[in-house]
């Protein structure tokens, strides 16, 4: 399960493990960075290397000083990586206007710490396999946007000024349906004369062109202005 | 109870991680990404992370314990998965106007970690049975059935109207007609002497846009209404 490449020169072994952890952090972090997430390449690499160092220290750092009345549980320090990184992850989670965001990033950091720990203990193959799985999953998600069930939808808002007829509202809802936009909340405000200002909080697929939606909405009769 | 299915331990672990990914994926698909935040990817990452930590816990240290007085508790790292994932879950929970939200999402993440942990330890039956049970619960207990059981959802309505208690009483009647109960309110006076009521409510289901339109048309005095 665990491999040690350099039995004689352990320092080199350690460096190799850290480099592997860093590389895997890089590989998985690229995807996050490309989407402008707060935890990008650097965070993933650093978490991976950090977990790796903790694991190495846990496993090899204490056995030289054990003796009478002094014991070492080589897994103890490493076990705290798990709880520790969860604190970090929980801090990544933000609640903005009653929406929870940053959950995928937090889970990603959690998985990254696991991979770093695996490299630290010397489980090269298992760690690489896990990295591969996550890499494939990440890319699967951004290529399969046509499958309804795994849609990645992002939050947004649409403000429309139009008349108060139900017909117009139906047409707007029709446009939303066409672009597979889900309405979270609806707000209505009385505007000048008899018109109403609608504020929709929506969720729409990442790949949607906002310009298309706005132009479709503006083409509806009685719609005075659209803001997205 | 743990089973080792393949001869090569590395392949075995690859299989366990794969099963964890699949289980996490299934649970995640049912928790489809709405504004709750925990989608398929989150559940998969939690499951594979938990499984990997357990594999590390169980097999990662035993090669270095030949030295006297050095021992390893092979369940220790795994034990911290439980506490660790709970911190993550706690970050999901938030309170809004006296009611708690995100609890089901947090519990879902927690149970996904449990399943990942079981699979990582080699208890395939436990993990898969757990996944099936959770899916069953999610499918059976979805909105439709809960509504019939009288379940109410908590929400918030913001209404802006003139300062007139009688009009507000009429508004309350209107809401009551639609089975909306107000359990908390906050009033703010705006510069033009209108009042903005922020009402914490309980209602049988989410209000559709058309109903909001009807509400504002019914009562000429509402200046704006939002959810």
Short mmCIF file of C-alpha atoms in Angstrom, two decimals, chain A residues 1-2 4 31-32 44 55 58-61 63 66-83 85-90 93-95 98-101 103-104 106-108 110-111 113-115 117-118 121-123 125-127 129-130 133-134 137-138 141-142 147 149-155 163-166 169-170 173 182-191 196 198 200 203, chain B residues 9-11 13-18 21 29-30 32-50 52-53 55-57 59-65 67-74 76-78 80-96 102 105 109 113 156 206-227:
data_model
loop_
_atom_site.label_atom_id
_atom_site.label_comp_id
_atom_site.label_asym_id
_atom_site.label_seq_id
_atom_site.Cartn_x
_atom_site.Cartn_y
_atom_site.Cartn_z
CA UNK A 1 0.00 0.00 0.00
CA UNK A 2 2.59 2.46 0.99
CA UNK A 4 9.04 4.09 0.01
CA UNK A 31 -10.25 23.99 -12.81
CA UNK A 32 -11.24 26.09 -9.82
CA UNK A 44 -5.35 23.82 -3.42
CA UNK A 55 1.22 13.47 7.60
CA UNK A 58 3.00 12.50 12.15
CA UNK A 59 4.34 9.26 10.78
CA UNK A 60 8.09 9.74 10.96
CA UNK A 61 8.68 12.60 13.31
CA UNK A 63 9.69 7.41 16.57
CA UNK A 66 10.20 6.87 22.01
CA UNK A 67 11.29 4.79 24.89
CA UNK A 68 10.35 4.03 28.44
CA UNK A 69 7.03 5.65 29.14
CA UNK A 70 7.08 7.53 25.90
CA UNK A 71 4.84 6.27 23.17
CA UNK A 72 3.95 7.53 19.79
CA UNK A 73 0.80 6.97 17.89
CA UNK A 74 1.97 7.66 14.38
CA UNK A 75 -1.53 8.46 13.19
CA UNK A 76 -2.46 11.02 15.81
CA UNK A 77 -1.20 14.22 14.23
CA UNK A 78 -2.48 13.09 10.86
CA UNK A 79 -5.92 12.49 12.30
CA UNK A 80 -6.19 16.11 13.23
CA UNK A 81 -5.65 17.13 9.64
CA UNK A 82 -9.21 16.00 9.07
CA UNK A 83 -10.82 18.19 11.68
CA UNK A 85 -9.14 21.28 7.36
CA UNK A 86 -12.86 21.17 8.06
CA UNK A 87 -12.54 24.34 10.12
CA UNK A 88 -10.89 25.89 7.11
CA UNK A 89 -13.60 24.59 4.86
CA UNK A 90 -16.36 25.85 7.11
CA UNK A 93 -18.70 28.76 3.24
CA UNK A 94 -20.49 32.04 2.89
CA UNK A 95 -24.11 32.88 3.39
CA UNK A 98 -29.98 33.58 2.41
CA UNK A 99 -27.99 31.57 -0.12
CA UNK A 100 -25.18 29.24 0.78
CA UNK A 101 -22.15 29.46 -1.50
CA UNK A 103 -19.76 24.60 -0.52
CA UNK A 104 -18.15 22.93 -3.50
CA UNK A 106 -14.98 23.70 0.81
CA UNK A 107 -15.57 20.09 -0.19
CA UNK A 108 -12.76 20.42 -2.71
CA UNK A 110 -11.42 18.65 2.12
CA UNK A 111 -10.70 16.18 -0.68
CA UNK A 113 -6.29 17.54 2.16
CA UNK A 114 -7.08 13.84 1.92
CA UNK A 115 -4.90 13.53 -1.16
CA UNK A 117 -2.27 13.20 3.52
CA UNK A 118 -2.19 10.12 1.32
CA UNK A 121 2.02 8.58 4.27
CA UNK A 122 3.45 7.17 1.07
CA UNK A 123 0.30 5.95 -0.65
CA UNK A 125 -0.94 5.04 -6.14
CA UNK A 126 -4.12 5.54 -4.16
CA UNK A 127 -3.59 9.30 -4.03
CA UNK A 129 -6.11 7.45 -8.45
CA UNK A 130 -8.19 9.74 -6.26
CA UNK A 133 -11.25 10.51 -10.30
CA UNK A 134 -11.77 14.07 -9.12
CA UNK A 137 -15.53 14.45 -12.40
CA UNK A 138 -14.61 18.12 -12.63
CA UNK A 141 -19.32 18.62 -15.24
CA UNK A 142 -18.25 21.33 -17.53
CA UNK A 147 -27.88 16.84 -19.47
CA UNK A 149 -29.91 16.56 -14.24
CA UNK A 150 -26.38 17.78 -13.78
CA UNK A 151 -26.97 21.38 -14.73
CA UNK A 152 -24.78 23.90 -13.01
CA UNK A 153 -27.00 26.87 -12.41
CA UNK A 154 -25.81 30.18 -11.17
CA UNK A 155 -27.86 32.80 -9.36
CA UNK A 163 -47.73 46.64 -17.52
CA UNK A 164 -49.78 44.82 -14.94
CA UNK A 165 -51.48 42.33 -17.24
CA UNK A 166 -51.22 38.63 -16.59
CA UNK A 169 -46.27 38.05 -17.11
CA UNK A 170 -47.06 34.78 -18.87
CA UNK A 173 -42.42 33.28 -17.69
CA UNK A 182 -35.76 28.86 -12.31
CA UNK A 183 -37.34 31.66 -10.35
CA UNK A 184 -36.27 31.84 -6.72
CA UNK A 185 -38.25 34.84 -5.54
CA UNK A 186 -40.45 37.48 -7.12
CA UNK A 187 -40.87 41.06 -6.01
CA UNK A 188 -43.22 43.61 -7.49
CA UNK A 189 -43.14 47.37 -7.04
CA UNK A 190 -45.58 49.92 -8.35
CA UNK A 191 -43.86 52.02 -10.97
CA UNK A 196 -45.03 47.53 -12.40
CA UNK A 198 -40.77 43.13 -11.32
CA UNK A 200 -36.92 38.25 -10.14
CA UNK A 203 -31.06 30.57 -11.23
CA UNK B 9 -4.68 -3.71 -2.43
CA UNK B 10 -4.13 -0.75 -4.70
CA UNK B 11 -6.82 -1.93 -7.06
CA UNK B 13 -8.65 0.97 -2.94
CA UNK B 14 -9.30 2.21 -6.46
CA UNK B 15 -12.53 0.23 -6.38
CA UNK B 16 -13.52 1.62 -3.01
CA UNK B 17 -12.91 5.18 -4.13
CA UNK B 18 -14.96 4.53 -7.24
CA UNK B 21 -17.80 8.46 -5.99
CA UNK B 29 -28.11 14.07 -8.03
CA UNK B 30 -31.20 13.90 -5.87
CA UNK B 32 -29.93 18.85 -7.31
CA UNK B 33 -28.35 22.21 -7.26
CA UNK B 34 -30.93 24.81 -6.38
CA UNK B 35 -30.18 27.76 -4.22
CA UNK B 36 -29.24 25.41 -1.43
CA UNK B 37 -25.69 25.02 -2.58
CA UNK B 38 -24.85 21.36 -2.16
CA UNK B 39 -24.82 19.82 -5.60
CA UNK B 40 -23.52 16.63 -7.11
CA UNK B 41 -19.89 17.70 -7.04
CA UNK B 42 -19.98 18.62 -3.37
CA UNK B 43 -21.36 15.25 -2.39
CA UNK B 44 -18.87 13.39 -4.56
CA UNK B 45 -15.94 15.33 -3.12
CA UNK B 46 -17.14 14.72 0.44
CA UNK B 47 -17.59 11.01 -0.21
CA UNK B 48 -14.26 10.49 -1.92
CA UNK B 49 -12.46 12.56 0.71
CA UNK B 50 -13.96 10.52 3.53
CA UNK B 52 -9.59 8.33 1.14
CA UNK B 53 -9.07 9.41 4.74
CA UNK B 55 -7.99 4.19 3.55
CA UNK B 56 -5.11 6.29 4.83
CA UNK B 57 -6.19 5.62 8.37
CA UNK B 59 -3.42 1.14 5.65
CA UNK B 60 -1.14 4.15 5.59
CA UNK B 61 0.76 3.75 8.82
CA UNK B 62 1.28 0.09 9.51
CA UNK B 63 4.57 -0.06 7.65
CA UNK B 64 6.28 2.13 10.17
CA UNK B 65 5.43 0.60 13.48
CA UNK B 67 10.03 0.33 16.24
CA UNK B 68 9.35 -0.38 19.86
CA UNK B 69 6.94 1.90 21.63
CA UNK B 70 5.57 3.10 18.34
CA UNK B 71 2.03 2.16 17.78
CA UNK B 72 -0.77 3.17 15.56
CA UNK B 73 -4.45 3.37 16.14
CA UNK B 74 -5.69 2.61 12.67
CA UNK B 76 -7.91 7.39 14.62
CA UNK B 77 -7.79 9.34 11.38
CA UNK B 78 -11.13 7.87 10.41
CA UNK B 80 -11.77 12.55 12.94
CA UNK B 81 -13.71 12.38 9.71
CA UNK B 82 -16.87 12.45 11.80
CA UNK B 83 -15.99 15.60 13.70
CA UNK B 84 -14.35 17.19 10.72
CA UNK B 85 -17.28 16.88 8.39
CA UNK B 86 -19.51 18.21 11.14
CA UNK B 87 -17.64 21.49 11.16
CA UNK B 88 -18.19 21.72 7.43
CA UNK B 89 -21.85 20.99 7.98
CA UNK B 90 -22.10 23.64 10.65
CA UNK B 91 -20.91 26.20 8.15
CA UNK B 92 -23.93 25.46 6.00
CA UNK B 93 -26.49 26.12 8.68
CA UNK B 94 -27.78 29.63 9.10
CA UNK B 95 -30.66 31.33 10.84
CA UNK B 96 -32.96 33.73 9.17
CA UNK B 102 -29.66 24.58 5.69
CA UNK B 105 -28.29 20.13 3.40
CA UNK B 109 -23.36 16.16 3.60
CA UNK B 113 -19.34 11.37 4.55
CA UNK B 156 -39.99 36.20 4.23
CA UNK B 206 -43.64 28.78 -2.43
CA UNK B 207 -45.59 31.64 -3.93
CA UNK B 208 -45.56 31.81 -7.70
CA UNK B 209 -45.05 35.05 -9.62
CA UNK B 210 -48.66 35.07 -10.75
CA UNK B 211 -49.90 34.99 -7.18
CA UNK B 212 -47.64 37.89 -6.29
CA UNK B 213 -49.13 39.78 -9.21
CA UNK B 214 -52.62 38.97 -8.01
CA UNK B 215 -51.77 40.14 -4.51
CA UNK B 216 -50.57 43.50 -5.67
CA UNK B 217 -53.52 43.94 -7.99
CA UNK B 218 -56.03 42.99 -5.34
CA UNK B 219 -54.85 45.56 -2.86
CA UNK B 220 -54.32 48.96 -4.41
CA UNK B 221 -52.46 50.17 -1.37
CA UNK B 222 -49.46 47.89 -1.64
CA UNK B 223 -46.64 49.88 -3.12
CA UNK B 224 -44.27 46.99 -3.42
CA UNK B 225 -44.12 43.41 -2.36
CA UNK B 226 -41.19 41.07 -2.46
CA UNK B 227 -40.08 37.71 -1.24
#
